[in-house]
mmCIF file of C-alpha atoms and ligand atoms in Angstrom:
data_model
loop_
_atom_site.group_PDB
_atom_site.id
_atom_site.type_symbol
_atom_site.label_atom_id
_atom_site.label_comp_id
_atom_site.label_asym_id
_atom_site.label_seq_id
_atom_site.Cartn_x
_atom_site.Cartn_y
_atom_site.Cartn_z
ATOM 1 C CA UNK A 1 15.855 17.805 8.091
ATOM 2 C CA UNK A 2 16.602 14.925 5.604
ATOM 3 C CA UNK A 3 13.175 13.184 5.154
ATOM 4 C CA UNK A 4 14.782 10.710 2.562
ATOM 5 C CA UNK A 5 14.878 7.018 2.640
ATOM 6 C CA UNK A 6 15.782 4.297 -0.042
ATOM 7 C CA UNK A 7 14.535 1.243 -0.992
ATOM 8 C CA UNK A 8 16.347 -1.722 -3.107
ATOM 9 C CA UNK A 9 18.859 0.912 -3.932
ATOM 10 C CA UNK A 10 16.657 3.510 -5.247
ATOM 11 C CA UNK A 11 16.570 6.986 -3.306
ATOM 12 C CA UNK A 12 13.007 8.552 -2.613
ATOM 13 C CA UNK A 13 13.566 12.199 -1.372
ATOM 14 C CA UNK A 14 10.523 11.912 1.008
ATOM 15 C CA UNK A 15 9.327 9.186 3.291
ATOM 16 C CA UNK A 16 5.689 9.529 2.520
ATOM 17 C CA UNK A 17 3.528 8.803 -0.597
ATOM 18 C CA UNK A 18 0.010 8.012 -1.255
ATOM 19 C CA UNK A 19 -1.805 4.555 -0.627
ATOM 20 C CA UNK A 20 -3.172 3.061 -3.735
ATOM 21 C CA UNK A 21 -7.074 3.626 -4.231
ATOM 22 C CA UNK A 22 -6.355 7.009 -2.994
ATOM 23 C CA UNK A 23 -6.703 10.373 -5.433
ATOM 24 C CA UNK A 24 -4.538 8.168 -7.168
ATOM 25 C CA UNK A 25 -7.200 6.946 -10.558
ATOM 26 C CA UNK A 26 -6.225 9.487 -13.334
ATOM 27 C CA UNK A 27 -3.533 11.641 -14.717
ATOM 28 C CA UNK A 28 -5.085 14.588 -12.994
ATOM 29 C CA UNK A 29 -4.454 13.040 -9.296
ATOM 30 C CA UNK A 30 -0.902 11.773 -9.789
ATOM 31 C CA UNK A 31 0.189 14.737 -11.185
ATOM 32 C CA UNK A 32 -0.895 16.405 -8.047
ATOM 33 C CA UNK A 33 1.114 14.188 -5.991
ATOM 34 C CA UNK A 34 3.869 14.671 -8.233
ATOM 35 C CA UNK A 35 3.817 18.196 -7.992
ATOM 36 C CA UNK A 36 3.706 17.399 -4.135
ATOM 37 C CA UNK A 37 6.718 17.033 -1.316
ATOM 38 C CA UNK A 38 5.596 13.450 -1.750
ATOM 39 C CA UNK A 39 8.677 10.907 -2.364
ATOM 40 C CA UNK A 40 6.669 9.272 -4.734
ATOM 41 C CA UNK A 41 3.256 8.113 -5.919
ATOM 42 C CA UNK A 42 1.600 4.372 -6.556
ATOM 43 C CA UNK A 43 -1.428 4.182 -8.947
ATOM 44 C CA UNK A 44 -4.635 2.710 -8.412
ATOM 45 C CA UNK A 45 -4.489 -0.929 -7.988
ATOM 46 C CA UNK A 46 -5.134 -1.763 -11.855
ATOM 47 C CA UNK A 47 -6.933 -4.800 -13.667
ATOM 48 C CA UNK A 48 -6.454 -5.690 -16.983
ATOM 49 C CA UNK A 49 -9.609 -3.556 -18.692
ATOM 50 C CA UNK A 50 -11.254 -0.647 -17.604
ATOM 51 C CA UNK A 51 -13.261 -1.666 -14.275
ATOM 52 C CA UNK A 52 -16.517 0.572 -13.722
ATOM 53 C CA UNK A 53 -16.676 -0.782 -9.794
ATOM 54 C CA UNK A 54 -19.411 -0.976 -7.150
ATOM 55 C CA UNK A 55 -22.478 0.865 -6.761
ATOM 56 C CA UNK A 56 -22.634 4.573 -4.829
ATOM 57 C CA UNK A 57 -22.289 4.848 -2.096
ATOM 58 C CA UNK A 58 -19.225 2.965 -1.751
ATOM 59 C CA UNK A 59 -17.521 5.179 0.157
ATOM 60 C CA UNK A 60 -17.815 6.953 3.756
ATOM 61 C CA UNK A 61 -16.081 9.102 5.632
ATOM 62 C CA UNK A 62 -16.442 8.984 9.507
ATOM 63 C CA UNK A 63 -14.630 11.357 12.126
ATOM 64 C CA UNK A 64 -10.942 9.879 11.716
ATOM 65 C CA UNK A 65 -11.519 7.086 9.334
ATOM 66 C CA UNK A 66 -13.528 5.904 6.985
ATOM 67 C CA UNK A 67 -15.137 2.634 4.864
ATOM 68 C CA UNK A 68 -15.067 1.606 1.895
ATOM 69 C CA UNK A 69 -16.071 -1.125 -0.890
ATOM 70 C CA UNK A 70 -14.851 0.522 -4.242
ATOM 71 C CA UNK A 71 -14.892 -2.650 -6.239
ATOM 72 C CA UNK A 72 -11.384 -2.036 -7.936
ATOM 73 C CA UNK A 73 -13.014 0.912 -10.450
ATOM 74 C CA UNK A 74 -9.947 1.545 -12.534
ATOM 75 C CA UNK A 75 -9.353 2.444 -16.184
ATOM 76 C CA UNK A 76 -7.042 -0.800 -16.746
ATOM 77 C CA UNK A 77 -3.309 -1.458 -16.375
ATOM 78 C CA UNK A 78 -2.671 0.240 -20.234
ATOM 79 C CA UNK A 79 -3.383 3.570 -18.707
ATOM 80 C CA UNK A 80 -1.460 3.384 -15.976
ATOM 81 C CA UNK A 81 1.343 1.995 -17.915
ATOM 82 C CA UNK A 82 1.235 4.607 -20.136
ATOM 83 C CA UNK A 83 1.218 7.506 -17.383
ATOM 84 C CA UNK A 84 4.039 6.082 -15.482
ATOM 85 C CA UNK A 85 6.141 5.046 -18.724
ATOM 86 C CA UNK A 86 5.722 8.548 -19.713
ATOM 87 C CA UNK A 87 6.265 9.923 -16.201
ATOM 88 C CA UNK A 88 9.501 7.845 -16.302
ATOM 89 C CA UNK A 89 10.774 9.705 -19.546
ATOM 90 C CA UNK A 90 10.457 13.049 -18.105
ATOM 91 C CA UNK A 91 12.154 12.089 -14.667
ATOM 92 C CA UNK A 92 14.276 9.438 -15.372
ATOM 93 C CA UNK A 93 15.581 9.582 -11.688
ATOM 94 C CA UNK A 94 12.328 9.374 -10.008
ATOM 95 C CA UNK A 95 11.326 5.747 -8.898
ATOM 96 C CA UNK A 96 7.161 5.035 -8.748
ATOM 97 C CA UNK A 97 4.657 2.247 -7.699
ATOM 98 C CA UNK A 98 2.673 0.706 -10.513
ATOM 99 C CA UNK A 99 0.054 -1.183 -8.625
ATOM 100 C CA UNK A 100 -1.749 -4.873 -10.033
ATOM 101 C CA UNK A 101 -5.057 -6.331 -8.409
ATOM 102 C CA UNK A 102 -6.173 -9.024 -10.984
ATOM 103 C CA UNK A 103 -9.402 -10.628 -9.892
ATOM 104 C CA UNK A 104 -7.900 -14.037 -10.678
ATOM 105 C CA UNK A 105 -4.460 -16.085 -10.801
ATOM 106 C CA UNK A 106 -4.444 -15.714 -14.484
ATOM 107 C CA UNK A 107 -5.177 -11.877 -15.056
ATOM 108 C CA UNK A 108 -2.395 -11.130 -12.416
ATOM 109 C CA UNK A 109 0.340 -13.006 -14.773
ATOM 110 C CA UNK A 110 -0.763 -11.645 -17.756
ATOM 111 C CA UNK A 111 -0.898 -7.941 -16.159
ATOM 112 C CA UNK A 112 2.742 -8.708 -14.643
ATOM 113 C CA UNK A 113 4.113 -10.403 -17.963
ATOM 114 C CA UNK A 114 3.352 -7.118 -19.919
ATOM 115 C CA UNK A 115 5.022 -4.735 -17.448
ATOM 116 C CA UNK A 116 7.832 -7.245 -16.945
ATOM 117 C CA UNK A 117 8.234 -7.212 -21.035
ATOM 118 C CA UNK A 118 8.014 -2.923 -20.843
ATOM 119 C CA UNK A 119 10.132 -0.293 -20.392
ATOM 120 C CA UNK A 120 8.719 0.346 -16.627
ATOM 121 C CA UNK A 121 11.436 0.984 -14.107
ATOM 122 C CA UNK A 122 9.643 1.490 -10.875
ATOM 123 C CA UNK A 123 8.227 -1.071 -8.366
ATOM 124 C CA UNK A 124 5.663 -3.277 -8.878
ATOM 125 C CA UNK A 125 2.722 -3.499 -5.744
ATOM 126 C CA UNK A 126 0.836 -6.737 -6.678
ATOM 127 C CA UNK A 127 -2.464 -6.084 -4.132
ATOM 128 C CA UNK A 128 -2.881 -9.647 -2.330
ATOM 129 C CA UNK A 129 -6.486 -8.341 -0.761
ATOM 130 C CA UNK A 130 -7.379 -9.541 -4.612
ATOM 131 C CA UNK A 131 -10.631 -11.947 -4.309
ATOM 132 C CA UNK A 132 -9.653 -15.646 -4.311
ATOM 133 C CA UNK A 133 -11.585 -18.377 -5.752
ATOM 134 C CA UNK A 134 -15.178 -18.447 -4.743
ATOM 135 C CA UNK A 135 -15.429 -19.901 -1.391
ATOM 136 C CA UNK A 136 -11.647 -19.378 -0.120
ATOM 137 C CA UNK A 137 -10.765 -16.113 1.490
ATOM 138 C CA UNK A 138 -9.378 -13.210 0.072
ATOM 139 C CA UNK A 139 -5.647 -14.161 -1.040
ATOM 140 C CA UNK A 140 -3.661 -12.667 1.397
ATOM 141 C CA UNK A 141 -5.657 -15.002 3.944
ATOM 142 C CA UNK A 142 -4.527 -18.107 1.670
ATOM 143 C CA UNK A 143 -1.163 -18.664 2.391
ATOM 144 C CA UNK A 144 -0.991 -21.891 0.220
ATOM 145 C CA UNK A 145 -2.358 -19.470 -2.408
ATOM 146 C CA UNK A 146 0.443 -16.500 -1.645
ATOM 147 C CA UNK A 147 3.396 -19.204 -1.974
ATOM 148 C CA UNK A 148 1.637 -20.813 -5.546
ATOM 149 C CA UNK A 149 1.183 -16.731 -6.984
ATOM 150 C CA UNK A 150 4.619 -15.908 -6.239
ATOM 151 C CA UNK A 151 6.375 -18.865 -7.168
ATOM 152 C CA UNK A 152 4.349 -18.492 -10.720
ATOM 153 C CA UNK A 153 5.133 -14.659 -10.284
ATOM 154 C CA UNK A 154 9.167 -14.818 -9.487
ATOM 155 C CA UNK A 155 8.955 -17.505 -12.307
ATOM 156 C CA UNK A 156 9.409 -14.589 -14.844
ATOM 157 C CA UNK A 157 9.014 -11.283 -13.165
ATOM 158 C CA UNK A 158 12.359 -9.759 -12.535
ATOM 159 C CA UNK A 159 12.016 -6.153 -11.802
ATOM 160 C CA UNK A 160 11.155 -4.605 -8.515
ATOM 161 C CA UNK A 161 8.154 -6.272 -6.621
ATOM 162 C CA UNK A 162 6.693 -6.261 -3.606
ATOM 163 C CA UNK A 163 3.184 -7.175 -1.943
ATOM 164 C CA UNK A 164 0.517 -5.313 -0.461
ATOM 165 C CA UNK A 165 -1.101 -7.468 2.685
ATOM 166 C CA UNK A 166 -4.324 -7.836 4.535
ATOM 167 C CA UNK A 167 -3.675 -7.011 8.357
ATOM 168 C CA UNK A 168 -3.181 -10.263 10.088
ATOM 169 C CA UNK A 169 -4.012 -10.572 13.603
ATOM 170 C CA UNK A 170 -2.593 -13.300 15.373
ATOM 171 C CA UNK A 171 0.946 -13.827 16.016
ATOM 172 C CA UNK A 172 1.217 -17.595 13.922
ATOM 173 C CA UNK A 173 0.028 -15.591 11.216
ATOM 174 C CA UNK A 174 3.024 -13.217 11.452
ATOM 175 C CA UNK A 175 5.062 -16.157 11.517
ATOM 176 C CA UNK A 176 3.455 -18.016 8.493
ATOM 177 C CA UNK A 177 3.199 -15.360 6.205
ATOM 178 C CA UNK A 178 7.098 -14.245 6.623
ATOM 179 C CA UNK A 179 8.189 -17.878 6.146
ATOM 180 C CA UNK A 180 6.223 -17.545 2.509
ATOM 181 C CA UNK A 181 7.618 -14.291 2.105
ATOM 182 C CA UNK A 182 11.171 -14.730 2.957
ATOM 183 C CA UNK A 183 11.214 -17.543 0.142
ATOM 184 C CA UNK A 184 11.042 -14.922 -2.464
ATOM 185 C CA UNK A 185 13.465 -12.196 -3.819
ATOM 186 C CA UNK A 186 10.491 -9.252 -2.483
ATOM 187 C CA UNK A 187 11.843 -5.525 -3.047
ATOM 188 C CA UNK A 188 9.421 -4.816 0.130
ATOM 189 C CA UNK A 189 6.157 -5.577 1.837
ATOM 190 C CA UNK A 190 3.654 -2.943 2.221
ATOM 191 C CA UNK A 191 1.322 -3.804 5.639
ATOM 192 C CA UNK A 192 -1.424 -2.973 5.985
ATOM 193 C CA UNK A 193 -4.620 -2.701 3.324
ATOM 194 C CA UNK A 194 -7.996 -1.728 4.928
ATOM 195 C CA UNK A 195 -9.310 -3.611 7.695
ATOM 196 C CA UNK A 196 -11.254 -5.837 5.586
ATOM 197 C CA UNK A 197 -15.445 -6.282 6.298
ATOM 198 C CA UNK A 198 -16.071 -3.679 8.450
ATOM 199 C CA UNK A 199 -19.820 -2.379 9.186
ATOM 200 C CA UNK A 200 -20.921 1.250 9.688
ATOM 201 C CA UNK A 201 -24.253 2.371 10.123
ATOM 202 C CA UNK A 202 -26.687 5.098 10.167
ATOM 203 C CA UNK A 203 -28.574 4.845 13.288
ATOM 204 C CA UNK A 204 -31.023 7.808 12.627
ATOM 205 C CA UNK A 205 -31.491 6.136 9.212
ATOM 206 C CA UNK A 206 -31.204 2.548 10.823
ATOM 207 C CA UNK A 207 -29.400 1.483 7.724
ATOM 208 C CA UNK A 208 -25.877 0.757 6.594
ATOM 209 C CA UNK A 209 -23.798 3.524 5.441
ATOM 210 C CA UNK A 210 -22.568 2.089 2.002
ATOM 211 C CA UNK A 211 -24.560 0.107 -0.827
ATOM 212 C CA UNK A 212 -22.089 -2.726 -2.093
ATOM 213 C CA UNK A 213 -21.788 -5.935 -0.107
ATOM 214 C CA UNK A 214 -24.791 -5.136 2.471
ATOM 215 C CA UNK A 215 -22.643 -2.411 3.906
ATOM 216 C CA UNK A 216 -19.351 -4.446 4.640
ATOM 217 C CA UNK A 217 -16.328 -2.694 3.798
ATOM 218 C CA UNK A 218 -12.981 -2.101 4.640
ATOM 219 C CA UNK A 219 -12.077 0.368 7.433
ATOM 220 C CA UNK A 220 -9.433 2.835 7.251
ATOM 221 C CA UNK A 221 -8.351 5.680 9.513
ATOM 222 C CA UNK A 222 -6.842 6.552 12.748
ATOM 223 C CA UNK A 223 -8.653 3.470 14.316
ATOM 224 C CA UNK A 224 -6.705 0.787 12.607
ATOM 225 C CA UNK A 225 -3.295 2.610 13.702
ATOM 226 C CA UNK A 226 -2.955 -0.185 16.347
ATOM 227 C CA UNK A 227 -3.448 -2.726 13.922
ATOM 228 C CA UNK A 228 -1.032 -1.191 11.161
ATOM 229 C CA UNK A 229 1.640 -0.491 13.483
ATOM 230 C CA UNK A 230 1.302 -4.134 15.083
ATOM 231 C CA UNK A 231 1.438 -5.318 11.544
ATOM 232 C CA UNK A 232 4.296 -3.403 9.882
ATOM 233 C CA UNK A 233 6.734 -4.421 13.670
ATOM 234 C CA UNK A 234 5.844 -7.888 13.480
ATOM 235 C CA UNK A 235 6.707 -8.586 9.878
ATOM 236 C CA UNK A 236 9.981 -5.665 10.489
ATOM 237 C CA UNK A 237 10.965 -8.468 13.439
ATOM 238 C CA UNK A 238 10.933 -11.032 11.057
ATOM 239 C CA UNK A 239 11.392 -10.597 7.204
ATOM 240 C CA UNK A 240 14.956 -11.117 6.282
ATOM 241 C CA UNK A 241 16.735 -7.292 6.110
ATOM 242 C CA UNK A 242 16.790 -7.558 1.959
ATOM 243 C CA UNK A 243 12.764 -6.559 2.076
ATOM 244 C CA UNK A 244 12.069 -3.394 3.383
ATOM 245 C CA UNK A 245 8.639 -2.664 4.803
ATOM 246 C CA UNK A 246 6.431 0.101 3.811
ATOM 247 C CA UNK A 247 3.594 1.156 6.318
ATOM 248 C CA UNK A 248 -0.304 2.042 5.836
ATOM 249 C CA UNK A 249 -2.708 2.424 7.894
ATOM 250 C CA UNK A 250 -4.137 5.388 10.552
ATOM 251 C CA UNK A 251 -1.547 7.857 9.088
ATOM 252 C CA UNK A 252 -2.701 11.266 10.148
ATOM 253 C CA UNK A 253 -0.059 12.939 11.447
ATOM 254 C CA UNK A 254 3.967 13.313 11.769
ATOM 255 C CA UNK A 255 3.750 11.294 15.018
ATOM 256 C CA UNK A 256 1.935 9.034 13.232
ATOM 257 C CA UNK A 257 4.768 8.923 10.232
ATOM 258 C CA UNK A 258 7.240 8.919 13.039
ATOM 259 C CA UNK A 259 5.843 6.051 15.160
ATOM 260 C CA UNK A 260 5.339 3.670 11.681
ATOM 261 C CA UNK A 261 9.117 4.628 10.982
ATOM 262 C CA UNK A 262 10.353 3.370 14.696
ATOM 263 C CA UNK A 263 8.189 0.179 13.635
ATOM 264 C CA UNK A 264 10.932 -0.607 10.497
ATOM 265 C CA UNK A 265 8.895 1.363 7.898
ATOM 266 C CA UNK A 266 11.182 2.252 4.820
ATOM 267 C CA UNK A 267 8.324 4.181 3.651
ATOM 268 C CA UNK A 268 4.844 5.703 5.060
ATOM 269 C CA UNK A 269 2.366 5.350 2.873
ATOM 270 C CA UNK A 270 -1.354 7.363 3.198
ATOM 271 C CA UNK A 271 -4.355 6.988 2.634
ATOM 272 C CA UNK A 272 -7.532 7.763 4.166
ATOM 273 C CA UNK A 273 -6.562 11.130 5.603
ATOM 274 C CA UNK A 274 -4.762 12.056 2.120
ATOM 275 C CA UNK A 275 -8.387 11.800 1.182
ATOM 276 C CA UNK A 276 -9.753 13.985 3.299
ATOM 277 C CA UNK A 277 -6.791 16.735 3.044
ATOM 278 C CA UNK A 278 -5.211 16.513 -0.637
ATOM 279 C CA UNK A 279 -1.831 16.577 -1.263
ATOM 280 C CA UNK A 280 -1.184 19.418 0.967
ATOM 281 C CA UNK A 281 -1.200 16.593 3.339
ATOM 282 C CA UNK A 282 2.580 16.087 2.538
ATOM 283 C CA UNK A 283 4.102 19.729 3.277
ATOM 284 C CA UNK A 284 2.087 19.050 7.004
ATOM 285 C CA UNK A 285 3.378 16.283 7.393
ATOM 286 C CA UNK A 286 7.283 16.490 6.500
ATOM 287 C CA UNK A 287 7.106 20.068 8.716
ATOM 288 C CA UNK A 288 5.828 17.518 11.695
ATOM 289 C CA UNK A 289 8.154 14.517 10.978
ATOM 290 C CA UNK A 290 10.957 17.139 10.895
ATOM 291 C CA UNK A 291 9.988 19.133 14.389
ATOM 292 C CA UNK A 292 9.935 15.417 15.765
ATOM 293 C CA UNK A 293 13.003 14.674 14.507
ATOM 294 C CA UNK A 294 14.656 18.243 15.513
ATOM 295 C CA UNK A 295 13.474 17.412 18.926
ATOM 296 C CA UNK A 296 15.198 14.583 19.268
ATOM 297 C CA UNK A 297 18.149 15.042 17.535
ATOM 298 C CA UNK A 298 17.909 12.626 14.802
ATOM 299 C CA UNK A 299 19.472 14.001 11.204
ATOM 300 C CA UNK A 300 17.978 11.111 9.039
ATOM 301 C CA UNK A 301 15.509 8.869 9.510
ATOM 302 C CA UNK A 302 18.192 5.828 9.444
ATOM 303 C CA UNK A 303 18.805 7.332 13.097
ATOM 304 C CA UNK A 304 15.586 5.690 14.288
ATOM 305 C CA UNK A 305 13.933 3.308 11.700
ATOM 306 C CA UNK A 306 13.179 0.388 13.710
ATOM 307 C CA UNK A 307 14.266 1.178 16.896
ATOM 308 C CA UNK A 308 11.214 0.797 18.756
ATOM 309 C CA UNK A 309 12.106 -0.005 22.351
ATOM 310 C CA UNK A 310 10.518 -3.030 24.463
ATOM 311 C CA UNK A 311 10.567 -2.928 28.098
ATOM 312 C CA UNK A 312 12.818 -5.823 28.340
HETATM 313 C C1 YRO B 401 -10.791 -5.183 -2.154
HETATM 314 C C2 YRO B 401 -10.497 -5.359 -3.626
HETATM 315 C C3 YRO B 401 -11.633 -4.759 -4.452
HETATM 316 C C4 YRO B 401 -10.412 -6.817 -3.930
HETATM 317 C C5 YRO B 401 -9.128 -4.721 -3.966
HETATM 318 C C6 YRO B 401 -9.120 -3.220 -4.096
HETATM 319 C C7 YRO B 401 -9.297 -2.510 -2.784
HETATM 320 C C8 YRO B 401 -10.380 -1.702 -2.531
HETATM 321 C C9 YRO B 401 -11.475 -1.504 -3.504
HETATM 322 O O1 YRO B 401 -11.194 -1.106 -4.682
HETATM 323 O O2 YRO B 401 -12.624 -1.733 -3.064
HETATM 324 N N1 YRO B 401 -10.520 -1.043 -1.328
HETATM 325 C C10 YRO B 401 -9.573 -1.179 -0.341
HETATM 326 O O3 YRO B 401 -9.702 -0.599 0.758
HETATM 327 N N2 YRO B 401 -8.486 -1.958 -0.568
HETATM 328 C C11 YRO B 401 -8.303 -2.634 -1.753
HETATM 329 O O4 YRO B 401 -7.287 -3.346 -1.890
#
C-alpha cells in the first residue's frame, strides 16, 4: 500500500513522523527515526542557546497518555542546524522539520533570520505554545500576537513554514485563528500541541505527579484524540487548500493515523506513544494504516484524506 503523501510539493514516502519534544533532542534519536519507516523527522523545538529545562520530574507517563512540563531543554538551534544541514547533504531528496520555540518575539526572528540566511531546505515548525509576555497567555491564545509574529516573520522568511498550535476549543476560535492564518503564505498547520495545564496526581502519595509549575502540565495521549481530531477538521474545513494540515495528538494506532487522515491530515505526526514504543512504532503502524486501507479499497491515502462524512 502507498503510505506517501506530499506537502508544498515535496514527497514524504510515509505519512507519519515524530512530534517535536519527542526522542527527537540529539543526533542519536533522529538518526533512529531516520533509520525508521518514518516519512520524516522534526527536531526538538530549539531556542537560541543551549536550554537546561525544568526540574525532574517533568515528565509522566499514565496508562494511554501522559504529562509533561519539559521547559524547552534543548541544546540550541546551532545544533540542530548543523544535524539537519548535514542530514540534508547526505539525502538531498529527503525533506525534514527544523523546529523554533523562542521564549520571546525577538529570539524567534533572530532564530528564523539565521535559518532563512542557511543552506536549510526543509520546513520550518515555529512552536506558537511559546510563552508570551508576562501576564498574556501563551501565544497561540493571542491572536493579535499570532497576526504581529507572522507579519514580522513572512517579512523576511521565505522558505517553507508552518505553525504548530495550542488546541482551541470553541468554534469562534476555529474561525479567528484561520482568518489570521489564511493571511499568510503557511506551507501547513500542525494542530494540536499538548493539552496545555493539565493536573495529575498521586493519590497514595497525595501529591502531584511532576515538580515544575506545581504539577501543571500539558497532557498528551489517547485522551486528547477527541480534541486533536476536532482540531485538525475544523481548521481542514476552513484554511484555504494551499496549507495543508498535519495532525498530533492521541496517535496510538493505524485507526488512529487513519481517522486524523479522514480529518484533512497531510501528515500524522506522534508523540506520546512514540515515547513509550520507539521507533518501531512506525513499521506497526504503516502495517495497520495499510490493512485499513486494504480493507477498504483505498490505493493512496489521497483516496480518503478529508473525507470524513457528516450525517447531513
Ligand atoms: C511549553 C513550552 C515550554 C513553552 C514549549 C515547549 C513544549 C513543551 C516543553 O518543552 O515543556 N512541552 C509540550 O508538551 N509542548 C511544547 O510545545
Amino acid at each position: 500500500t502507498d503510505l506517501s503523501t506530499t506537502i508544498a510539493g515535496r514527497t514524504f514516502s510515509n505519512c507519519m513522523m515524530n512530534a517535536a519534544g519527542v526522542r527527537c533532542a540529539d543526533d542519536n534519536d533522529l538518526n533512529q527515526i531516520i533509520a525508521s519507516p518514518a516519512g520524516a523527522y522534526v527536531t526538538k523545538s530549539a531556542t537560541p542557546n543551549v536550554r537546561e529545562g525544568n526540574p525532574e520530574p517533568r515528565m509522566k507517563s499514565l496508562p494511554g497518555g501522559c504529562i509533561n512540563s519539559m521547559g524547552l531543554p534543548n541544546h540550541g538551534l546551532d545544533y540542530y542546524l548543523n544535524f539537519v544541514l548535514q542530514d540534508q547533504a547526505k539525502r538531498p531528496d529527503k525533506t525534514n522539520l527544523l523546529s523554533v520555540a523562542g521564549t520571546t518575539l525577538e529570539d524567534n526572528l533572530t532564530m528564523l533570520h539565521k535559518v532563512e540566511d542557511s543552506e536549510f531546505n526543509g520546513f520550518v515548525e515555529l512552536n506558537l505554545s511559546c510563552p508570551n509576555v508576562p501576564g498574556k497567555p501563551q501565544v497561540g491564545y493571542d491572536f493579535d500576537r499570532v497576526h504581529e509574529i507572522l507579519v514580522q516573520v513572512f517579512d523576511f522568511y521565505d522558505k517553507p513554514l508552518g505553525v504548530k498550535l495550542p488546541p482551541y476549543f470553541d468554534l469562534v476560535h476555529f474561525d479567528q485563528i484561520a482568518k489570521i492564518l489564511n493571511e499568510f503564505p503557511l506551507t501547513f498547520v500542525n494542530s494540536i500541541n499538548s493539552v496545555g495545564n493539565g493536573l495529575v496526581i498521586d493519590p497514595n502519595a497525595e501529591r502531584v505527579a511532576i515538580k515544575p509549575k506545581g504539577g501543571f502540565g500539558g497532557i498528551g495521549g489517547t485522551f486528547i484524540k477527541p480534541t486533536a481530531l476536532a482540531n485538525v477538521r475544523g481548521l481542514s474545513l476552513r484554511l484555504k487548500p494551499e496549507i495543508a494540515i498535519i495532525g498530533t495528538g492521541g496517535v496510538m494506532n493505524g485507526t488512529d493515523v487513519f481517522e486524523h487522515i479522514l480529518c484533512g491530515a497531510s501528515m500524522v505526526q506522534v508523540g506520546t506513544q512514540f515515547g513509550f514504543e520507539g521507533t518501531r512504532i512506525f513499521k506497526r503502524l504503516s502495517k495497520e494504516l495499510s490493512a485499513i486501507m486494504d480493507a477498504k479499497g483505498y490505493q493512496s491515502i489521497a483516496d480518503f484524506k478529508g473525507k470524513l462524512k457528516t450525517f447531513d
